[in-house]
Coordinates of C-alpha atoms in Angstrom, one line a residue:
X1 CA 5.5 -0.1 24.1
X2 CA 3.8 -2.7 22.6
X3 CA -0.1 -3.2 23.1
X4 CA 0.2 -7.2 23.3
X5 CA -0.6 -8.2 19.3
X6 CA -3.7 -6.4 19.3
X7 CA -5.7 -7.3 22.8
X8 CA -7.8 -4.1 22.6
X9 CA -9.4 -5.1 19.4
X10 CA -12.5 -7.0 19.4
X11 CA -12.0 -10.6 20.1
X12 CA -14.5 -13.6 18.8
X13 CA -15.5 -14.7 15.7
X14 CA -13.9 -13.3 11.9
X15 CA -17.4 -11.6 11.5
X16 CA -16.6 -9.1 14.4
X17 CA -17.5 -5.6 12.7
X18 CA -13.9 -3.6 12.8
X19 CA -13.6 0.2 13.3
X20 CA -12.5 0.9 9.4
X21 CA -10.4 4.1 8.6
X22 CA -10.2 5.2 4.8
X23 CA -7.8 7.6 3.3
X24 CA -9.1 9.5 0.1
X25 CA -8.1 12.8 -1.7
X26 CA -10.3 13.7 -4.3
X27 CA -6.8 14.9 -6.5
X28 CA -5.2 11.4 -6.5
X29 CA -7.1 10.3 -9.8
X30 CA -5.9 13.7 -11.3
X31 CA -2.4 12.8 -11.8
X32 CA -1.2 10.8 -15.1
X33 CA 2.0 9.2 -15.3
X34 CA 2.2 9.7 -19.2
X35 CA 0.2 8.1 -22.3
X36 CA 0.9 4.4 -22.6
X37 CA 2.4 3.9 -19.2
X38 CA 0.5 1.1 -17.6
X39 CA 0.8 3.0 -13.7
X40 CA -2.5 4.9 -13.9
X41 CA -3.9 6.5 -11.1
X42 CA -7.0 7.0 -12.0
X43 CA -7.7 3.4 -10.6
X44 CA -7.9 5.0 -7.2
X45 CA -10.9 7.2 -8.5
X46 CA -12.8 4.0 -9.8
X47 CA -11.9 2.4 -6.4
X48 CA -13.1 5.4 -4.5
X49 CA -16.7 5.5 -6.9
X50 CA -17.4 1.6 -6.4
X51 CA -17.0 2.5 -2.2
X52 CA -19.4 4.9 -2.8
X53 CA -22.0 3.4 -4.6
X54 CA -22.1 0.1 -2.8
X55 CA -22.7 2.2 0.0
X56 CA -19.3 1.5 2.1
X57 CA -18.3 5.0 2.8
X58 CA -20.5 4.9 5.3
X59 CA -19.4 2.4 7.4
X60 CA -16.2 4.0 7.7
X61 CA -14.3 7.1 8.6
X62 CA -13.1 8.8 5.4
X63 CA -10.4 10.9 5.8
X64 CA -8.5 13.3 3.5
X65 CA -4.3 12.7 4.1
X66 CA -2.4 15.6 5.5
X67 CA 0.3 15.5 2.7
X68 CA 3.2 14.1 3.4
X69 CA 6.5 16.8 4.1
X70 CA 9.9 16.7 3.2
X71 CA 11.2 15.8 6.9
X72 CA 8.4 12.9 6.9
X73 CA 9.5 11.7 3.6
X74 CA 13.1 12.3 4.6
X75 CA 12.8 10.0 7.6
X76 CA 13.8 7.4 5.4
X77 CA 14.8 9.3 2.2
X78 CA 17.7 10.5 1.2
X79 CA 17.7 14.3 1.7
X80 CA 19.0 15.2 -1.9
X81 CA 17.0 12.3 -3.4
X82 CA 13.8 14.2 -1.8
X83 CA 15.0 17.8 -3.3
X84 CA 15.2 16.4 -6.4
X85 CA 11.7 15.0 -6.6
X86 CA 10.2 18.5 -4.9
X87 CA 12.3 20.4 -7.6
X88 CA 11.7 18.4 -10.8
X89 CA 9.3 19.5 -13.7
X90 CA 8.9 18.0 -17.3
X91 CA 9.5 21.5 -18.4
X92 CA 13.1 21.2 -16.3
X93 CA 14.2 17.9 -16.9
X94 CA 16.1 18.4 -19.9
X95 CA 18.7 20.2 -17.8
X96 CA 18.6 17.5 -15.2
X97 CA 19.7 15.1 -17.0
X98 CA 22.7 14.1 -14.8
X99 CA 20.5 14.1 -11.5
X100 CA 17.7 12.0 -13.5
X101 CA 19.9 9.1 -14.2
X102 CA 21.3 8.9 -10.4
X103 CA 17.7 9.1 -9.4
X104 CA 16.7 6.3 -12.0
X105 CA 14.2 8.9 -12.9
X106 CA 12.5 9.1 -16.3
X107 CA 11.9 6.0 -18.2
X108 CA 9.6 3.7 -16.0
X109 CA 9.4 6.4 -13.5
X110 CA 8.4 9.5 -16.0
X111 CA 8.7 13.0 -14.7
X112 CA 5.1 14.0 -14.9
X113 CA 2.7 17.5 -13.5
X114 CA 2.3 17.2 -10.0
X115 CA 4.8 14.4 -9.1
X116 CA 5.9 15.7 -5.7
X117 CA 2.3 16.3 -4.3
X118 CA 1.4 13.0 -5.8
X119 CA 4.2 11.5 -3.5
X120 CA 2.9 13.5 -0.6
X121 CA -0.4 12.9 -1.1
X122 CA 0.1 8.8 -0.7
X123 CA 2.8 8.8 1.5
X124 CA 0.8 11.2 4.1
X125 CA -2.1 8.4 3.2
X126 CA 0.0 5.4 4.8
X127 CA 1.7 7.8 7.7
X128 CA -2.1 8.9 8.4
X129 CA -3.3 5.2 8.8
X130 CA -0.5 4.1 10.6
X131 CA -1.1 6.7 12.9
X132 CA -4.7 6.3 13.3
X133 CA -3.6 2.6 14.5
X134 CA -0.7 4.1 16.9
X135 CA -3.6 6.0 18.6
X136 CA -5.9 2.9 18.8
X137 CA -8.6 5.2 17.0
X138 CA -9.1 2.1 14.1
X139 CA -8.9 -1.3 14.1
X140 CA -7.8 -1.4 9.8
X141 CA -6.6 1.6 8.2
X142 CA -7.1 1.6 4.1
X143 CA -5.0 3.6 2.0
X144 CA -5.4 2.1 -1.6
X145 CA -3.1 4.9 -3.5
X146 CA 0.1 3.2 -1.3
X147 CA 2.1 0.5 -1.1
X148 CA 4.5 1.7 -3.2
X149 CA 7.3 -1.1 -2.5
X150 CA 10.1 -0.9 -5.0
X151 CA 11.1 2.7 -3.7
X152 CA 14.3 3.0 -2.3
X153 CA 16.2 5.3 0.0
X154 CA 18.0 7.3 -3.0
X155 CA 16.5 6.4 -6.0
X156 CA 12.7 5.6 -8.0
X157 CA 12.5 2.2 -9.0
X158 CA 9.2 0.2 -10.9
X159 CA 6.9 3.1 -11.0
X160 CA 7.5 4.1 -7.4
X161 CA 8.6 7.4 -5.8
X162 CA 8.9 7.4 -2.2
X163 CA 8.7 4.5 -0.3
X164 CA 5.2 4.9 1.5
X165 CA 5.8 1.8 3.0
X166 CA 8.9 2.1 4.8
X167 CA 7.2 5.6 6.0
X168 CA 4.4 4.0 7.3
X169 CA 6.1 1.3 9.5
X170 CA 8.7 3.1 11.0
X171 CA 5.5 5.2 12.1
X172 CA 4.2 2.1 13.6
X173 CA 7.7 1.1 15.2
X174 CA 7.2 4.1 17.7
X175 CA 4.2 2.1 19.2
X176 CA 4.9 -2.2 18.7
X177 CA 8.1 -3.6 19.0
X178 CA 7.4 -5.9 16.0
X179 CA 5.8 -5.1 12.6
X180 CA 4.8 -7.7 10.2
X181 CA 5.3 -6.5 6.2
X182 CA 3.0 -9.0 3.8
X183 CA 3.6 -8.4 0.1
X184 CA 1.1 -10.2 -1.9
X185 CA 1.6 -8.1 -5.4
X186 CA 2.9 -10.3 -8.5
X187 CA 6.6 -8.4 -7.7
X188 CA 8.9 -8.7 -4.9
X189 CA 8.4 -6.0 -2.7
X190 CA 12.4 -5.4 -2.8
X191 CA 12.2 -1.8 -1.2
X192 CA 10.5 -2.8 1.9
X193 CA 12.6 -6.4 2.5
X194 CA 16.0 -3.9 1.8
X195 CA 14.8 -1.3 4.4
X196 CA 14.5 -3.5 7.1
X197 CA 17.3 -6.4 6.1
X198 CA 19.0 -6.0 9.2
X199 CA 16.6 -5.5 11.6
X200 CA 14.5 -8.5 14.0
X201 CA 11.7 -6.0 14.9
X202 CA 10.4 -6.4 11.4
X203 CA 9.5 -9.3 9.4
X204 CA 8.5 -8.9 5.8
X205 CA 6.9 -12.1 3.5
X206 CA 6.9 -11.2 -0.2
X207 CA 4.9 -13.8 -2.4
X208 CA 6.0 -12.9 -6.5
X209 CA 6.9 -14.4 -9.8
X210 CA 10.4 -15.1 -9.2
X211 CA 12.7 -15.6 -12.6
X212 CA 13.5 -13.0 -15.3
X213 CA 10.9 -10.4 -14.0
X214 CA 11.2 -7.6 -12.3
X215 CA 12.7 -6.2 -10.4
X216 CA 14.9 -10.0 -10.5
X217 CA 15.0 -10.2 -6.7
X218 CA 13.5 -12.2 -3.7
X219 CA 14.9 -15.8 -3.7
X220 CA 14.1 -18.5 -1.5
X221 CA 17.8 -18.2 -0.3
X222 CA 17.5 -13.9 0.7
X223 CA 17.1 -14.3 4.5
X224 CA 17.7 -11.2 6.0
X225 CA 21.3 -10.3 7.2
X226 CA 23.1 -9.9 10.5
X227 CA 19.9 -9.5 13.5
X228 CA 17.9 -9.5 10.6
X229 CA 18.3 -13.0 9.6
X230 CA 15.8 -15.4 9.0
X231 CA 13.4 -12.1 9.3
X232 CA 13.1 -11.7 5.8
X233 CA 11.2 -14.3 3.4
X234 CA 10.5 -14.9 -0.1
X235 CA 8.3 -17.1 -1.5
X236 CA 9.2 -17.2 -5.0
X237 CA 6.3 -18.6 -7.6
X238 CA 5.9 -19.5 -11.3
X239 CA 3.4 -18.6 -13.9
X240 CA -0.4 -19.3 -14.0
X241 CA -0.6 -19.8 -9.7
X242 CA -4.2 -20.5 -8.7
X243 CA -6.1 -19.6 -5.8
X244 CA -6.0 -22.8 -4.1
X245 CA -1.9 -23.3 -4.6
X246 CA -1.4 -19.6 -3.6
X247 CA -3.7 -20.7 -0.3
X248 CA -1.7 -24.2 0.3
X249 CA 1.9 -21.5 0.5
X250 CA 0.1 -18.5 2.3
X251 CA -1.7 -19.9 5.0
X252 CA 0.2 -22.3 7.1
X253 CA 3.5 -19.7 6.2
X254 CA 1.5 -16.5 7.2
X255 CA 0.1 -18.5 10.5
X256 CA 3.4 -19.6 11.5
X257 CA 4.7 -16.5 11.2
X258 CA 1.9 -14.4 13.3
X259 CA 2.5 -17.5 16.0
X260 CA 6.3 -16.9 16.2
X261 CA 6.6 -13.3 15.6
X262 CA 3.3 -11.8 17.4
X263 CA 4.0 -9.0 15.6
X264 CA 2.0 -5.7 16.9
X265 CA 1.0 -4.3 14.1
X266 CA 0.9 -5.7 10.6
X267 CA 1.3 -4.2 7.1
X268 CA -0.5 -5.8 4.0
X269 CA 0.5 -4.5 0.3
X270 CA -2.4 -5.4 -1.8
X271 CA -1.0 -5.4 -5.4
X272 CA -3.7 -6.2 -7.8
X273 CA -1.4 -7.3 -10.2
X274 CA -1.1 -10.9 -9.1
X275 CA -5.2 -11.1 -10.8
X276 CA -5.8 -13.3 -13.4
X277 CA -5.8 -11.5 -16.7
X278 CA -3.7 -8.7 -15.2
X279 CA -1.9 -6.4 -18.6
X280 CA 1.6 -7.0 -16.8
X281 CA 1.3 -10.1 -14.5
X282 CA 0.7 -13.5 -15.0
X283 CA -0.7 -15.0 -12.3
X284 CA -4.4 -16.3 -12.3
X285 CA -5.6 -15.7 -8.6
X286 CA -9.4 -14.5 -8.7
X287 CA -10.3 -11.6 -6.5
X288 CA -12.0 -13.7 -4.0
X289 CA -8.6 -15.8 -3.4
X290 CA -6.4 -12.5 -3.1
X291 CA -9.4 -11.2 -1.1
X292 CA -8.8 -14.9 1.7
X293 CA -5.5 -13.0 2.3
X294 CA -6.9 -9.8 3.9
X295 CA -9.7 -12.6 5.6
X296 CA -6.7 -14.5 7.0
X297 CA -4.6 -11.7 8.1
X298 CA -7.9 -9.8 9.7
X299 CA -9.0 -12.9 11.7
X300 CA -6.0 -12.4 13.6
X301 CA -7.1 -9.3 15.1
X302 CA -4.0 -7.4 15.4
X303 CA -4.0 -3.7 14.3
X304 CA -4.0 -4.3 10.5
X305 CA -2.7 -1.6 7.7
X306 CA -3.8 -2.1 4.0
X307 CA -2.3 -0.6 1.1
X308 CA -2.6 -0.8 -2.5
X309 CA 0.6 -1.4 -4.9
X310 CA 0.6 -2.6 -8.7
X311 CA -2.4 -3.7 -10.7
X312 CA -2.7 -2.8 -14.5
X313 CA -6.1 -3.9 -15.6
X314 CA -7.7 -1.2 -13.9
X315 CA -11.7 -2.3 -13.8
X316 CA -10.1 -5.1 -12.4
X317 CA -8.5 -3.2 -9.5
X318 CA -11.3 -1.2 -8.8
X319 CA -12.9 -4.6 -8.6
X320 CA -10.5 -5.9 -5.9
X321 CA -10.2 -3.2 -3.8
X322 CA -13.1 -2.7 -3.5
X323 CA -14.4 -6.4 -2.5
X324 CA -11.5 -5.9 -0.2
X325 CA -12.8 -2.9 1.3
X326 CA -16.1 -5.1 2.3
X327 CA -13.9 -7.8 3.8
X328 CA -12.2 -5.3 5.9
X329 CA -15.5 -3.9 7.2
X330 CA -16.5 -7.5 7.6
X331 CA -19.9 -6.9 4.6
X332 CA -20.4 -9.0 1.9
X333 CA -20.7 -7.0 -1.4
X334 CA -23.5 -8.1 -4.0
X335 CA -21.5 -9.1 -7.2
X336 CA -24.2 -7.2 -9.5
X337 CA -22.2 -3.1 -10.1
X338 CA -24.4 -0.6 -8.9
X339 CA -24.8 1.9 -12.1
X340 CA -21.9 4.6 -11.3
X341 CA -20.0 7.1 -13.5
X342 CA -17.0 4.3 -14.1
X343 CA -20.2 1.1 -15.0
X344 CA -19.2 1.4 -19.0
X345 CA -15.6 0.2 -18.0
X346 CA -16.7 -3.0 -16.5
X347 CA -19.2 -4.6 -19.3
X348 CA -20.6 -7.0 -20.7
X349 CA -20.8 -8.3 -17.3
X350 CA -21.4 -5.0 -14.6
X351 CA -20.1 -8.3 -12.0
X352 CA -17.7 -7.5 -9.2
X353 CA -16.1 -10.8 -10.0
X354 CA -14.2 -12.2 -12.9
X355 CA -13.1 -15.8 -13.4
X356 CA -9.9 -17.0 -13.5
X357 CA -8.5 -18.3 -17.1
X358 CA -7.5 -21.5 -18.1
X359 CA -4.1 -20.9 -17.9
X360 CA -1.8 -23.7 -17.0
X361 CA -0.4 -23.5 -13.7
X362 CA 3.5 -24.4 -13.6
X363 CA 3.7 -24.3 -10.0
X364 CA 3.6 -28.2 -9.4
X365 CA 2.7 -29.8 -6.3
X366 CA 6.2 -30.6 -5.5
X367 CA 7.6 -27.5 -5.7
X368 CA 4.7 -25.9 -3.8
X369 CA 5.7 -28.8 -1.0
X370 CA 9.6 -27.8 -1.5
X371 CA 8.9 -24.1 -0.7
X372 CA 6.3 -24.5 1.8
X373 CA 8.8 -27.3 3.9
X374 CA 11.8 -25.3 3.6
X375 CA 10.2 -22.1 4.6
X376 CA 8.7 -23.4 7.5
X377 CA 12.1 -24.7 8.4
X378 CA 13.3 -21.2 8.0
X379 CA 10.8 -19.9 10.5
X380 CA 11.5 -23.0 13.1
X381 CA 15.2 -21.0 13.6
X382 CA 13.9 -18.3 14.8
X383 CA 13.8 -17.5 18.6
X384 CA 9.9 -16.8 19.3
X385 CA 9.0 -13.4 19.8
X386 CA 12.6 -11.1 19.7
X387 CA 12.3 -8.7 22.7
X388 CA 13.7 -4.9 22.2
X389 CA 15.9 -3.5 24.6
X390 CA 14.8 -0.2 26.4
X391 CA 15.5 2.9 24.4
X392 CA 14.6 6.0 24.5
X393 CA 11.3 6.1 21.9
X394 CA 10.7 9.3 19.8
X395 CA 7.6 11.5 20.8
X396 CA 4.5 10.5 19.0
X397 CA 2.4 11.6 16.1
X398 CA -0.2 13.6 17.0
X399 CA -3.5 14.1 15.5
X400 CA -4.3 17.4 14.3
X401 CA -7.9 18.6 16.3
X402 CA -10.4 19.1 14.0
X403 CA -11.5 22.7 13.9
X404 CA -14.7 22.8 11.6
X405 CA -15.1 26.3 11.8
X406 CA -12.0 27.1 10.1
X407 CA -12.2 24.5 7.4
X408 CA -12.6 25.7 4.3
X409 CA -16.0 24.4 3.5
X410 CA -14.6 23.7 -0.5
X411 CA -12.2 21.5 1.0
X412 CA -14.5 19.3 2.7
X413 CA -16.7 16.5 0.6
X414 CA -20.6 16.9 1.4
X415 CA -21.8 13.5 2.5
X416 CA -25.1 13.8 0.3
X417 CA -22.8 14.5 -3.0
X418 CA -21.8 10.9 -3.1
X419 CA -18.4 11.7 -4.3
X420 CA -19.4 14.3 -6.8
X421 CA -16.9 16.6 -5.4
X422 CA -14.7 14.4 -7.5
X423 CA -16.4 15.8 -10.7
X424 CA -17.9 18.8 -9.9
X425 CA -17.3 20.9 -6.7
X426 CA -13.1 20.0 -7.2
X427 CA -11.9 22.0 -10.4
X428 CA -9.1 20.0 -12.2
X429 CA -5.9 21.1 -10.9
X430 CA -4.0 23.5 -13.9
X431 CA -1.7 21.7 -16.5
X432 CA -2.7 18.0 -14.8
X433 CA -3.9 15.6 -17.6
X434 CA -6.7 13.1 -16.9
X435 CA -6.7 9.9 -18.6
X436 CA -9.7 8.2 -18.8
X437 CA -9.5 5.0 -21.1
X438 CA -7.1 2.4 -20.8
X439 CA -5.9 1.0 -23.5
X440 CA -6.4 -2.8 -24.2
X441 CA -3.6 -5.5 -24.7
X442 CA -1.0 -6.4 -22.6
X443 CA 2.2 -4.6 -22.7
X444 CA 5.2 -6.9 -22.8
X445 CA 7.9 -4.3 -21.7
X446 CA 6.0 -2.6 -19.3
X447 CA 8.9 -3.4 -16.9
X448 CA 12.7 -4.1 -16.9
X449 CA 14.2 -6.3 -15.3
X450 CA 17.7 -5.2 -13.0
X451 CA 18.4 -8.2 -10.8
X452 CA 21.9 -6.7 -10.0
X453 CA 21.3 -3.7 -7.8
X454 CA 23.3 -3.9 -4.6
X455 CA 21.8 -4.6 -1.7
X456 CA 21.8 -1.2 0.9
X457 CA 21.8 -3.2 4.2
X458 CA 22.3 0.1 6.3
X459 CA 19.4 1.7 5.1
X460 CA 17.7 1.9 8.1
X461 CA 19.6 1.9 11.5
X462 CA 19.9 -1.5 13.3
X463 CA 17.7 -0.3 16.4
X464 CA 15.5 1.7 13.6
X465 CA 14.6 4.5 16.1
X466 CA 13.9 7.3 14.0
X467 CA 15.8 9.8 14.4
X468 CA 13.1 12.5 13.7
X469 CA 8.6 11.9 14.3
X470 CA 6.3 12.7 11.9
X471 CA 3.3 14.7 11.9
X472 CA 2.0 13.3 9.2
X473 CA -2.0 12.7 9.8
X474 CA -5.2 13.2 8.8
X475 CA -8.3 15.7 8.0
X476 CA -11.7 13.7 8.1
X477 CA -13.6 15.1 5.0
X478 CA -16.9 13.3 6.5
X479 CA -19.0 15.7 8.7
X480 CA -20.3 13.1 11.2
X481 CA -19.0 15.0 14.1
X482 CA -19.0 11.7 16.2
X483 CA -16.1 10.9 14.4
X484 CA -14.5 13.8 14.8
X485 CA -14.9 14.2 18.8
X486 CA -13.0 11.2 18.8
X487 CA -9.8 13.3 18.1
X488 CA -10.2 16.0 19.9
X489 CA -8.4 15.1 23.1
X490 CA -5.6 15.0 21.7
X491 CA -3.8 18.3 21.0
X492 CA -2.0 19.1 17.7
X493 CA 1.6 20.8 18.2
X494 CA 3.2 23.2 16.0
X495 CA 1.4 22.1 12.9
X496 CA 0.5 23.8 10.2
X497 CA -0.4 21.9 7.2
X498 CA -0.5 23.1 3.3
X499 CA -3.8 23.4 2.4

């Protein structure tokens, strides 16, 4: 069941190349939350343009997501919850109002064009990569339009839709026994620790501004609950946290838990928000310090699934990911931009980098010491390694073969266009508005704080054998038929996807 924490991957040094997977769909920088929200998807485009013009692509397999369907979504969904987002329009909402407010639908979660596909399209992104891993066919699978982590089972919370998270690690749960969730976004990743509160075959580690934020969750004391305690922890942090405190708290936590866990796969939500100079966070990490946190959790060499999450200066995100990207391939990235259609967004500098600010940091050395000590106490209860008793595993995902012949040759990106098909060969899909500038300033009520929603400790099963697999996997949209042959032995059943 499980593959041992990872002994097929290369072993050695952290320079080891890694067989990189990347999901990408041309659409996903097409769909625009509203004017003045801060969530803005278009910082999956920038991402995407950066990869190309540093030359990245290359070194890995791009792949286009099978979207994601209702019984994937559903897996962990509610079933009316999903109807509801399949069936709701801004030209229908008015006479939704009821079902908008039990969905927590329409204020920081705007009914907007193209919400369901947008769903499907990053869910089927983190299903797809998790997938990829199952089969052994990547070492690190990328999916920088997830990690959507405030989701929950019934109900949108902070910008997110369906939980792509939850999705993607049940996914993996068919193949390890243990999965490791790592949150390292400014906000607690409440969806995700909720999900799996019960459970000892996952662990998740949230690092967050903790105290009158949102979503007002994620304290040093939340645990986990019944087999699931002591499986869940928080590390809650205060304004202005530098790279070096945010290292002193991630590192020996983060190795402790990989030594007493050995968790199969792991999970790593990226959130860009935690940046210095980020329009709703308040941290002041620089991209090369949240950047050490994919370094530390690649060195261990265990199948190793990255996903975006918040992040609201969006030259800045594009920035990170994209640094990250090279750390996941293990390539350094020059810090002078290559010129690119996005290279007026990131003067006067056109650097990769930006400094941190002079913020003060009110995390002080003793309550860094305080967290760290009682946290590794936390992990020191733990019995090493939980086994799973036998049961009966659902069948696994397959992957789709690759047909070329019958692809539709507009559907697939030409690999001398250098992304063009984002801007040419891909008209605009009809009634979706694009949203080019972002407007400067921070917004001080971007979010809400709700620190009283009740906890849903049965939202997964105890055992968390899903009940129903997913199909959810990929189409490569590169033409290198290497990559392709790869996939071929295995044999797609009863699948047919929406184009």
């Amino acid at each position: 069941m499980d593959n041992g924490g990872g002994n097929s991957l290369p072993s050695g040094a952290d320079g080891v190349k890694r067989k990189v997977c990347y999901f990408y769909d041309p659409e996903v920088g097409n769909y625009y939350y509203g004017q003045g929200h801060p969530m803005k998807p278009h910082r999956i485009r920038m991402t995407h343009a950066l990869l190309a013009h540093y030359g990245l692509l290359q070194h890995m397999q791009v792949l286009k997501p099978f979207p994601a369907r209702d019984r994937d979504l559903c897996r962990f969904h509610a079933d009316d919850y999903v109807s509801f987002l399949r069936s709701i329009t801004p030209e229908t909402q008015q006479d939704q109002l009821r079902q908008l407010k039990r969905f927590n639908v329409g204020e920081d979660c705007p009914v907007f064009d193209g919400l369901y596909s947008f769903c499907q399209t990053y869910a089927g992104g983190s299903v797809g990569g998790a997938v990829k891993l199952n089969h052994g066919l990547c070492d690190i699978a990328i999916n920088w339009a997830g990690g959507l982590h405030h989701a929950k089972k019934c109900e949108a919370s902070g910008f997110c839709y369906v939980n792509d998270i939850v999705l993607a690690i049940l996914e993996l749960l068919k193949q390890h026994e243990r999965v490791l969730y790592v949150d390292i976004d400014i906000h607690h990743g409440d969806g995700v620790e909720e999900a799996f509160y019960t459970t000892d075959r996952v662990m998740t580690v949230s690092f967050h501004k903790f105290g009158d934020y949102f979503p007002g969750t994620g304290d040093i004391l939340d645990i986990g609950y019944s087999k699931g305690k002591f499986y869940s922890l928080n590390v809650p942090l205060d304004d202005g946290i530098d790279d070096e405190s945010y290292h002193y708290l991630f590192k020996p936590i983060i190795g402790k838990v990989m030594e007493v866990f050995k968790p199969g796969a792991v999970v790593l939500q990226c959130g860009a928000d935690s940046l210095s100079g980020d329009r709703l966070g308040c941290f002041n990490l620089s991209i090369k310090g949240h950047a050490d946190c994919v370094r530390f959790m690649r060195s261990f060499n265990v199948p190793l699934l990255l996903l975006g999450g918040g992040g609201y200066t969006i030259r800045n995100v594009a920035r990170c990911w994209c640094y990250e990207t090279g750390v996941a391939l293990g390539m350094e990235v020059d810090d002078k931009m290559p010129q690119h259609e996005y290279y007026e967004y990131f003067g006067p500098d056109y650097t990769l980098h930006v400094a941190p600010s002079n913020m003060e940091n009110k995390n002080t050395r003793q309550m860094l010491e305080d967290i760290r000590s009682k946290l590794l106490d936390n992990l020191s209860k733990l019995e090493h390694a939980p086994s799973v008793p036998f049961q009966e595993r659902p069948p696994d995902t397959e992957i789709p073969e690759a047909d070329e012949d019958q692809e539709d040759p507009d559907e697939r990106w030409d690999p001398e266009s250098d992304m063009e098909v984002d801007e040419e060969q891909k008209p605009l899909p009809s009634r979706v508005k694009r949203e080019l500038i972002e407007p400067d300033g921070k917004d001080q009520d971007g979010q809400k704080v709700n620190s009283d929603h009740p906890r849903g400790l049965d939202a997964v099963p105890e055992e968390i054998a899903p009940a129903k697999a997913s199909d959810v996997s990929a189409m490569a949209i590169d033409e290198q038929p290497v990559k392709v042959e790869q996939e071929n032995s295995v044999k797609a059943s009863d699948q047919s996807y929406p184009k």
